[in-house]
XYZ file of C-alpha atoms in Angstrom:
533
model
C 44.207 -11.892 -38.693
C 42.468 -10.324 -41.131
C 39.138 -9.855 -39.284
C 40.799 -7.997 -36.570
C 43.041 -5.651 -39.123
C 39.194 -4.927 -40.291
C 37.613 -4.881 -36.853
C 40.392 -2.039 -35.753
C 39.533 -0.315 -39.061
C 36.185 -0.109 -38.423
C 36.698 0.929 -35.023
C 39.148 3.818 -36.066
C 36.483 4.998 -38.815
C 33.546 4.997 -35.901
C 35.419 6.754 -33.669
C 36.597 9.029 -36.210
C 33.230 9.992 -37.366
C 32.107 10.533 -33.627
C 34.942 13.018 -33.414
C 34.023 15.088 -36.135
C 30.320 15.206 -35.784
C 31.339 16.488 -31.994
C 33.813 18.772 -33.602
C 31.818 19.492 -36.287
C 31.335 23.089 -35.768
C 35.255 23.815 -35.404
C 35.628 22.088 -37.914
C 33.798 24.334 -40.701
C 35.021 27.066 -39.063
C 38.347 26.560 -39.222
C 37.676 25.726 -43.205
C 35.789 28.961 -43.724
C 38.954 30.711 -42.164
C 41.424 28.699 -44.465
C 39.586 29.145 -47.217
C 39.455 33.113 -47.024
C 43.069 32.922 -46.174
C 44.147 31.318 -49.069
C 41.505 33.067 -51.448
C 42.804 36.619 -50.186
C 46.633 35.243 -50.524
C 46.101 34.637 -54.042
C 44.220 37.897 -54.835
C 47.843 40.043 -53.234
C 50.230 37.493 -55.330
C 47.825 37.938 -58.438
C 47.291 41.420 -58.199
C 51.076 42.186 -57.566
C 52.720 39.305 -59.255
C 50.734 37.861 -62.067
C 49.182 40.622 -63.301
C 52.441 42.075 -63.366
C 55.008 39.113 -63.914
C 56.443 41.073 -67.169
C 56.735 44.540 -66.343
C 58.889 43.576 -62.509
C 62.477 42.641 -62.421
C 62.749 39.463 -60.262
C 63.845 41.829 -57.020
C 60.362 43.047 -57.164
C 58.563 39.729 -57.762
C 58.142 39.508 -53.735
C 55.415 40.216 -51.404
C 55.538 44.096 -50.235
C 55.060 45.238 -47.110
C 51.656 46.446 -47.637
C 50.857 42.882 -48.697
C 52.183 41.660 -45.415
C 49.848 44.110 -43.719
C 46.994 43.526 -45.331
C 47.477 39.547 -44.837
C 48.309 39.834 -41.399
C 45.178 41.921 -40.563
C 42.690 39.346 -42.587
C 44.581 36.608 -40.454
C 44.262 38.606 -37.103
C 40.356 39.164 -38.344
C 39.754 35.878 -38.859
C 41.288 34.615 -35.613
C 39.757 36.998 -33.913
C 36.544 35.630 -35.755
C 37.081 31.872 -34.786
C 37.629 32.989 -31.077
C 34.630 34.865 -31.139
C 32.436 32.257 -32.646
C 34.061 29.325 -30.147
C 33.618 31.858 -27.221
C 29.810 32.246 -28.472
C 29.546 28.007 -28.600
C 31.015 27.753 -25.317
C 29.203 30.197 -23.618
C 26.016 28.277 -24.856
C 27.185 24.547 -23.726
C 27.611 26.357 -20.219
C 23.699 27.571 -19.969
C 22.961 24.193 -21.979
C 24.761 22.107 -19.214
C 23.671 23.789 -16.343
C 19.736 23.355 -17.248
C 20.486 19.960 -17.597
C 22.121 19.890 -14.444
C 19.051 21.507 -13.113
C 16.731 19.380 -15.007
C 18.930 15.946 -13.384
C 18.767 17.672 -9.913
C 14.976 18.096 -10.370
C 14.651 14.949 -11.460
C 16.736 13.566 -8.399
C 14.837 15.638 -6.197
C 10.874 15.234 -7.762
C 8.436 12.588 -8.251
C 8.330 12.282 -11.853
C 4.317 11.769 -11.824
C 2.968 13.752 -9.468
C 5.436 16.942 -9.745
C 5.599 16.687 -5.783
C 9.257 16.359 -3.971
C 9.941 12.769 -3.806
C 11.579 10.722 -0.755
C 15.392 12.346 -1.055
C 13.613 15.677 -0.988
C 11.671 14.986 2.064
C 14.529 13.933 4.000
C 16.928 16.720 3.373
C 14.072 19.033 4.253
C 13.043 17.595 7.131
C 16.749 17.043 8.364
C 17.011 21.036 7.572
C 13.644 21.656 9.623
C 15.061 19.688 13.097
C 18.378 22.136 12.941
C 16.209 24.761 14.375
C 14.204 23.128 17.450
C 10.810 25.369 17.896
C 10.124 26.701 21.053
C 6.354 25.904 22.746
C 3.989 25.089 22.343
C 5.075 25.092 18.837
C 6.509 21.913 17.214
C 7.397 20.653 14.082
C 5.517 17.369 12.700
C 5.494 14.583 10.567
C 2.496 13.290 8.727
C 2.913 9.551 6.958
C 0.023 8.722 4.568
C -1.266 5.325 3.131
C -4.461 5.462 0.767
C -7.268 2.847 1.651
C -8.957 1.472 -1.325
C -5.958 2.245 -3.951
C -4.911 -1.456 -4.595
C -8.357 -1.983 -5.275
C -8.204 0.965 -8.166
C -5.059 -0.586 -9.668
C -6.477 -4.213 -9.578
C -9.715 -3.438 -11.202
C -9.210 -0.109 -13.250
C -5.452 -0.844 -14.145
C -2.204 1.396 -13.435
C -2.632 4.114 -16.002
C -6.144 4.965 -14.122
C -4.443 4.394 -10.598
C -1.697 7.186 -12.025
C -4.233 9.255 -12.203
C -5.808 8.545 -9.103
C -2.343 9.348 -7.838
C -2.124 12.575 -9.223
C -5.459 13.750 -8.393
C -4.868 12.563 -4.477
C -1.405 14.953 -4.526
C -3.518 17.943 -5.847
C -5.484 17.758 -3.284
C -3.048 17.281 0.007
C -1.735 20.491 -1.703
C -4.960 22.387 -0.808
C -5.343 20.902 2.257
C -1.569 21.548 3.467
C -0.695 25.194 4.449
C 1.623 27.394 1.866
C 5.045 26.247 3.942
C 4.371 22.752 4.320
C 5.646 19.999 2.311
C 4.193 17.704 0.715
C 5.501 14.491 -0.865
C 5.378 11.041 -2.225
C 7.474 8.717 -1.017
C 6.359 5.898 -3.374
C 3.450 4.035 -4.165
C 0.326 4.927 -3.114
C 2.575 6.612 0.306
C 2.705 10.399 0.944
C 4.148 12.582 3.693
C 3.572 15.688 4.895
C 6.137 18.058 6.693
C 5.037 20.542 8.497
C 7.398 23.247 10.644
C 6.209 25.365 13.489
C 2.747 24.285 14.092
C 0.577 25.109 17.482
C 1.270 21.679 18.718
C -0.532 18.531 18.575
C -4.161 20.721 17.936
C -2.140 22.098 14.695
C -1.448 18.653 13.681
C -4.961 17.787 14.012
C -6.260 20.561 12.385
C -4.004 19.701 8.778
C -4.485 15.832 9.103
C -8.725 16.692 9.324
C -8.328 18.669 6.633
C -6.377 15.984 4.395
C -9.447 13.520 5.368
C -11.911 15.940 4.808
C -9.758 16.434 1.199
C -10.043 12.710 0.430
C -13.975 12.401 0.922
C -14.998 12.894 -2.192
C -14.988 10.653 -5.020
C -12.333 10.748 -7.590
C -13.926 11.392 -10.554
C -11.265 9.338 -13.553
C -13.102 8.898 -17.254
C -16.213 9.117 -15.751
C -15.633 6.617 -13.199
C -16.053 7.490 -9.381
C -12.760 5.966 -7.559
C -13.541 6.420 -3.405
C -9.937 6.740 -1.319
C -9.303 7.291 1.683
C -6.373 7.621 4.466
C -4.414 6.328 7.001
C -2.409 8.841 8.701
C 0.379 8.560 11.412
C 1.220 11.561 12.980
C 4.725 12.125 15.022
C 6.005 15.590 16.662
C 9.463 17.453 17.298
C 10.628 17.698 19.747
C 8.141 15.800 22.246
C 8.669 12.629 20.127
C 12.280 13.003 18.677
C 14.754 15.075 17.297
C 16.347 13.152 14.456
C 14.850 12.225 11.433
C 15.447 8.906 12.170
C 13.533 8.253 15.064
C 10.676 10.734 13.528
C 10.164 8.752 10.473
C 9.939 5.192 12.369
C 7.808 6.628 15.335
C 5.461 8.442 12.100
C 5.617 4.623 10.579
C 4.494 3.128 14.280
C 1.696 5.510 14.613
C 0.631 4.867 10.700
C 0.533 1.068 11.212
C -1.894 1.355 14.036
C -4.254 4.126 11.909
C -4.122 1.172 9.115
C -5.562 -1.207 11.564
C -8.652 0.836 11.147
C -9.317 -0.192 7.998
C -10.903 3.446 7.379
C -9.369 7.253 7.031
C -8.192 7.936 10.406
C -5.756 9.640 12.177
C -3.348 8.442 14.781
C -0.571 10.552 16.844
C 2.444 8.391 18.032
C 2.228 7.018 21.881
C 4.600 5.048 23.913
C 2.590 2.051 24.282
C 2.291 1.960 20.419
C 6.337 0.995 20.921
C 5.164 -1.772 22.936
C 2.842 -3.472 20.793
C 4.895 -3.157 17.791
C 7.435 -5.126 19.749
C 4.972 -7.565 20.938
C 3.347 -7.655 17.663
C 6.844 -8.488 16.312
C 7.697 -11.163 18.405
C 3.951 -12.900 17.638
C 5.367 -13.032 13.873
C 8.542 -14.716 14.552
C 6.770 -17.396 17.471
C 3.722 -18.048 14.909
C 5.559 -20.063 12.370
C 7.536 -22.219 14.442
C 3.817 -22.607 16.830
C 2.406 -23.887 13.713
C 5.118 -26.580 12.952
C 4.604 -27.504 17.022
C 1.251 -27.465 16.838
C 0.583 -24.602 19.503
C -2.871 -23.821 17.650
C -5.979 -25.552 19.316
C -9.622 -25.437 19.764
C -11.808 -24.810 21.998
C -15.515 -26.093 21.656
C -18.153 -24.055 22.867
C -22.011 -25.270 22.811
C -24.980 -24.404 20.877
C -28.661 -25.405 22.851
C -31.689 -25.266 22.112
C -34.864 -24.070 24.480
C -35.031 -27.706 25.764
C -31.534 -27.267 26.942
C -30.292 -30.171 24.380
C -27.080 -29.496 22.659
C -27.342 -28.909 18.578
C -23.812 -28.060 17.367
C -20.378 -26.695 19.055
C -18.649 -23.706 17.508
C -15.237 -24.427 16.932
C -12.538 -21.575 18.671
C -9.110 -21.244 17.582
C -6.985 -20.313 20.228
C -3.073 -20.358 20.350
C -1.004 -21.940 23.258
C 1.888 -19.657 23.605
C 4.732 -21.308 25.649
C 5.156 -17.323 27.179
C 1.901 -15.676 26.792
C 0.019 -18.383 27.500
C -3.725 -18.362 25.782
C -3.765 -15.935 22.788
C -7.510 -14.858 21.134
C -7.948 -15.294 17.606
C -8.289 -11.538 17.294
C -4.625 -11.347 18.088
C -3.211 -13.848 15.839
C -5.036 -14.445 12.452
C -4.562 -10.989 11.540
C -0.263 -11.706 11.706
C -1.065 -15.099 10.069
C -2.894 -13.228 7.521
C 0.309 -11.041 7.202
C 3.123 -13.926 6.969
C 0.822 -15.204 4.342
C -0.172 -18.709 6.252
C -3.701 -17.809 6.829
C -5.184 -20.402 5.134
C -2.747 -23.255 6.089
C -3.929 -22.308 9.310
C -7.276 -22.317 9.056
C -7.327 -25.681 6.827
C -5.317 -27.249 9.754
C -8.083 -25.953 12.550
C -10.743 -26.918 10.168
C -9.150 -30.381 9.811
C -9.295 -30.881 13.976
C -12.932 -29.649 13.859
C -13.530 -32.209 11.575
C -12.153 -34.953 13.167
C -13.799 -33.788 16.651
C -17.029 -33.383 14.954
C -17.021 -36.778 13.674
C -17.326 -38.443 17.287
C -20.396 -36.411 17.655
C -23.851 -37.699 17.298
C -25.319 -37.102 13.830
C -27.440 -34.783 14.679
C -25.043 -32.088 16.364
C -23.798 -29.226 13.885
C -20.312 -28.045 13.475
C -19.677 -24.446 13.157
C -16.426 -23.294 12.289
C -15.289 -19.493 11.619
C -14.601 -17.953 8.083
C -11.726 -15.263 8.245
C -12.218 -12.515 6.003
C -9.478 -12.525 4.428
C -10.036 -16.118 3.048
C -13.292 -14.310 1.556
C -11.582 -13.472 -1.578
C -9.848 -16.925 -2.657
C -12.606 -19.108 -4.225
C -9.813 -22.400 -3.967
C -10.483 -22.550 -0.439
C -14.365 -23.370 -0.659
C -12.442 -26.550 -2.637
C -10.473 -27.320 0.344
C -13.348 -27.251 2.729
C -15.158 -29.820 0.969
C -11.827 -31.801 0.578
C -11.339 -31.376 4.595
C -15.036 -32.856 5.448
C -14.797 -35.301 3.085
C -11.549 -36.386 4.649
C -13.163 -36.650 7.759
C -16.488 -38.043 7.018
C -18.646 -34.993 8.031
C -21.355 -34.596 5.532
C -21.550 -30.719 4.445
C -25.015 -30.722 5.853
C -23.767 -30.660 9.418
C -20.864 -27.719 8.888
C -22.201 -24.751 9.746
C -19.840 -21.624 8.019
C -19.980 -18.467 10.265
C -18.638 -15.242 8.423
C -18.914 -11.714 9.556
C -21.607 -9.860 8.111
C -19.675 -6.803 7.392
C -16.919 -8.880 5.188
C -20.030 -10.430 3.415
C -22.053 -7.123 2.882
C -18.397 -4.994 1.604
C -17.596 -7.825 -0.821
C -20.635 -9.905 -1.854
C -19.449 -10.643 -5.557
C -16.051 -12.663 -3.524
C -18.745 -14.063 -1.025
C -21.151 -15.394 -4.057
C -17.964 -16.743 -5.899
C -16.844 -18.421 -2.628
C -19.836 -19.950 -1.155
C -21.982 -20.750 -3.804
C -20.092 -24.163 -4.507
C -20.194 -24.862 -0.854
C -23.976 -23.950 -0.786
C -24.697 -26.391 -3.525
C -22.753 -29.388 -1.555
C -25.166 -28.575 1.202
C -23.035 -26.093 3.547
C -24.959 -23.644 6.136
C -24.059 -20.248 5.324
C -24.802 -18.324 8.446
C -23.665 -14.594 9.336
C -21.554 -13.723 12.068
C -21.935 -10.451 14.459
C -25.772 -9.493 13.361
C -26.666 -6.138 12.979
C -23.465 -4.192 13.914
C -24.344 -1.322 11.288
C -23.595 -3.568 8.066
C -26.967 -4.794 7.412
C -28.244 -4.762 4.230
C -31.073 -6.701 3.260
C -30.987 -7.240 -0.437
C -27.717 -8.060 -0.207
C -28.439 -10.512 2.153
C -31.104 -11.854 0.361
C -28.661 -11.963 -2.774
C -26.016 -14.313 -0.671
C -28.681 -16.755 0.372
C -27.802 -17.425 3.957
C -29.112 -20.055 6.280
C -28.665 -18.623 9.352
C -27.859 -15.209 11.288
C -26.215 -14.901 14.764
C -26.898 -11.587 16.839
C -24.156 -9.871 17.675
C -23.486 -10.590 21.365
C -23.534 -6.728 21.808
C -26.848 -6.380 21.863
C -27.752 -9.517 23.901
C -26.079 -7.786 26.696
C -27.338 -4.418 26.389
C -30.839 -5.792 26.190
C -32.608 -6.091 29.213
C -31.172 -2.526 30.230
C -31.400 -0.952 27.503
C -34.837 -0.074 25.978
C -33.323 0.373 22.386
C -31.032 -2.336 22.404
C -33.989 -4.401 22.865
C -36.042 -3.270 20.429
C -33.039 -3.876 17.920
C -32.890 -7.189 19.124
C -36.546 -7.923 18.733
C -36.208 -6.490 14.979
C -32.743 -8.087 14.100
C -35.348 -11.586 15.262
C -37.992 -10.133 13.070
C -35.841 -9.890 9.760
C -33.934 -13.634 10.586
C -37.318 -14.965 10.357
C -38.788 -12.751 7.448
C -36.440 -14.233 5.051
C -36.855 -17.617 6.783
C -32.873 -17.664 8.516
C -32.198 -19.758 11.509
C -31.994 -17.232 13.968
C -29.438 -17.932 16.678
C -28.332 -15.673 19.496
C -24.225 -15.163 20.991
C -23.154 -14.124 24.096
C -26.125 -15.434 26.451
C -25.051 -14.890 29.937
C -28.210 -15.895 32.177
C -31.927 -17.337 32.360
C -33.377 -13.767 32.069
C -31.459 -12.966 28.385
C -32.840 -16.205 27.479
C -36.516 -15.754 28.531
C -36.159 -12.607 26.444
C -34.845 -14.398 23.604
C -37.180 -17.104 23.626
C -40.465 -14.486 24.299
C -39.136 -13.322 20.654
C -38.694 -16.426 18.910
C -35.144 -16.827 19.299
C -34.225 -20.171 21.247
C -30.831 -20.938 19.588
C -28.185 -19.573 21.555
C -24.890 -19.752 23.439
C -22.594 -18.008 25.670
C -21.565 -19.012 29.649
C -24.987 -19.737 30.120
C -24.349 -22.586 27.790
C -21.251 -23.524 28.281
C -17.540 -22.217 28.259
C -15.288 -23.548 25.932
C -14.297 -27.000 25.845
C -11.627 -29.196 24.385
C -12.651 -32.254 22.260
C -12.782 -34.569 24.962
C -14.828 -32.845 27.066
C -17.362 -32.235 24.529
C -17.356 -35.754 23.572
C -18.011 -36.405 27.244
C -21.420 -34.326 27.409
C -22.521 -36.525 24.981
C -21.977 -39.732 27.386
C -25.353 -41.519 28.316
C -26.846 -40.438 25.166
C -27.801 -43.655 22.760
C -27.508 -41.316 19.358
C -25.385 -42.429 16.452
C -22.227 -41.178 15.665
C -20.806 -40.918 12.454
């Protein structure tokens, strides 16, 4: 009982003391008024009384009219003081409340680190830009912008540089936007431009160039060179929409599609774009419940030799849709990669390889496909050697293919990844030869085993003078730094006479062989007295 007499004491006393430090003001002036009061009361009744008191019968000892005045007037004065003062104090809690009104609806209405309009912003400008539908060929448009190489800023150089980044990148869609556009960050590394009455789509083009052309240079951060780019989706009023609604998704479509790029580029929104989204979205809900029913197969195509003898089978993924029927590689990993089952899927192909590989005759190589975006986790070079040993496959006859451009852009992940692999006796060999990646103390750095020309050039090559000669030189550098030099996409006996005049006689393609399933390739080995194992 006692603790809660002094518990609502104490509260009484706080909230007290709140009241009169909010009051605090009234408060001393209503003293300073009281006090004057009473100090010029006692001057009339000692001036008139006191001073006085013996000379005055008692009629007289009261306060004259002049008295009265003069008090009323120093009360009316100080009234009128007090109402002047909390007019003053009033008047400046109105401009004090309405900045910070202001300040809260800039807030609202601003990204705090940039200084650019933030999402809310955008959208009650752009809804305010579609009440007025522009007459052609003008148009009103919608710019969405992701940055390409931010994460990597923030994951290496940490936020407080990637802030900056950010606030450099605004400055300078600022320039490259006209006066009357707008131009805002959504979020994140994600920026949009609005942009009313333009000259069509070639007005579009012309700000989204310049925005590119904006990002091209380094960003220079503490001495530190940070290179970003953009993605940009592009949609226009009224051709693609008139609601803000259907702008900002059909802006998002288009963006997705520039992403796919995986440089700065620029992409307006198209109808067909609807259409693979859709498609794109129904691959992402089929691909998990195809990997618990095992939709995902191989194929087996063949590797020969000028003697026409069969030295290895490339192992190719390819997914059995109940609907679409065969789906390429191309089309799927990249969703895997996005649902975040890449590697389960790729450890589950490898495992089949594996177990197909180890019917084959000891002498017959297994080459199996590295995604790129398995590149970057070093735990999976683990898991391959935990797969072959599994399976009884010595390392020596895996054969890992990666793409040349994926090992040339990050060769520090590459090094990290294969070198374990490397040491249990794995083939490194690059993937796609000599499609504009090349880069040969880098190469020379990773230590490969093998290259495979890009199947590009092995068609182009006995029509085309230069492809040729690229050929003959992409040959030329396979066996300067002493690389088994193997050739993709061989279609018929003259591409292979070509090959083999350079010193290429690895190859395949439908020359060699289509694709194959397990048991078929098992079957071209029947007749054949080799060990297996």
């Amino acid at each position: 009982m006692a603790s809660r007499s002094a518990e609502i004491i104490r509260t009484f006393l706080a909230a007290t003391r709140a009241h009169i430090v909010r009051n605090r003001v009234k408060i001393l002036d209503a003293g300073f008024l009281l006090v004057l009061l009473s100090v010029a009361s006692l001057l009339a009744f000692e001036i008139d009384i006191f001073q006085s008191a013996d000379l005055v019968s008692p009629q007289e000892k009261t306060i004259e009219l002049d008295e009265v005045f003069v008090l009323s007037t120093l009360v009316m004065c100080g009234m009128l003081f007090y109402t002047w003062r909390r007019a003053r104090q009033h008047k400046r809690e109105n401009i004090e409340r309405l900045a910070a009104e202001a300040e809260v609806m800039n807030l609202a209405l601003q990204d705090p680190l940039t200084g650019l309009p933030n999402r809310r912003q955008f959208d009650g400008a752009l809804r305010a830009a579609l009440r007025t539908v522009p007459t052609a060929p003008e148009a009103h448009a919608i710019f969405m912008l992701d940055l390409n190489g931010f994460k990597k800023v923030n994951d290496i150089h940490g936020h407080p540089i990637g802030d900056q980044v950010l606030i450099h990148v605004g400055a300078r869609l600022l320039r490259a936007a006209r006066a009357s556009d707008l131009v805002a960050r959504l979020g994140g590394d994600e920026f949009a431009i609005l942009a009313s009455n333009i000259a069509g789509a070639e007005g579009a083009t012309s700000i989204a160039l310049r925005v590119i052309e904006s990002l091209s240079a380094p960003i220079v951060v503490d001495g530190i060179r940070h290179q970003v780019g953009a993605a940009i989706g592009v949609a226009i009023s009224p051709q693609d929409g008139i609601t803000a609604e259907e702008l900002m998704r059909k802006s998002d479509v288009a963006l997705y599609r520039a992403k796919a790029e995986r440089k700065s580029a620029v992409r307006f929104y198209e109808e067909r774009m609807d259409i693979s989204l859709h498609e794109r979205d129904e691959l992402e809900r089929a691909l998990l419940s195809g990997l618990e029913r095992g939709e995902f197969v191989l194929k087996f195509q063949p590797s020969r030799a000028a003697d026409d003898r069969i030295v290895g089978f490339e192992a190719l993924p390819r997914w059995r849709h109940p609907r679409h029927g065969e789906i390429e590689p191309e089309r799927f990993l990249p969703v895997a990669e996005e649902l975040g089952v890449l590697a389960e899927l790729s450890e589950g192909l490898l495992r089949d390889a594996c177990k197909a590989a180890s019917t084959w005759p000891r002498d017959v190589r297994l080459s199996f496909n590295l995604p790129r975006a398995l590149l970057g986790d070093a735990s999976f070079g683990l898991r391959i050697l935990a797969t072959l040993a599994e399976s009884g496959v010595t390392p020596h006859r895996l054969d890992l293919e990666i793409d040349e451009g994926a090992l040339i852009r990050d060769t520090e992940a590459a090094q990290a990844l294969l070198g374990p692999l490397r040491s249990a006796g794995v083939s490194i060999v690059a993937d796609n030869f000599g499609t504009g990646y090349s880069d040969l103390q880098n190469l020379n750095r990773l230590k490969l085993d093998g290259i495979k020309i890009d199947r590009s050039f092995i068609a182009a090559m006995t029509h085309d003078r230069q492809a040729a000669v690229i050929v003959k030189a992409l040959i030329g550098i396979g066996q300067g730094l002493d690389l088994v030099v193997a050739a993709d996409g061989v279609e018929n006996a003259a591409q292979r006479a070509v090959l083999a005049a350079q010193g290429c006689f690895n190859g395949q393609g439908e020359l060699h062989g289509d694709g194959l399933d397990a048991d078929a390739a098992m079957a071209l080995f029947s007749g054949e007295a080799q060990l297996v194992g």
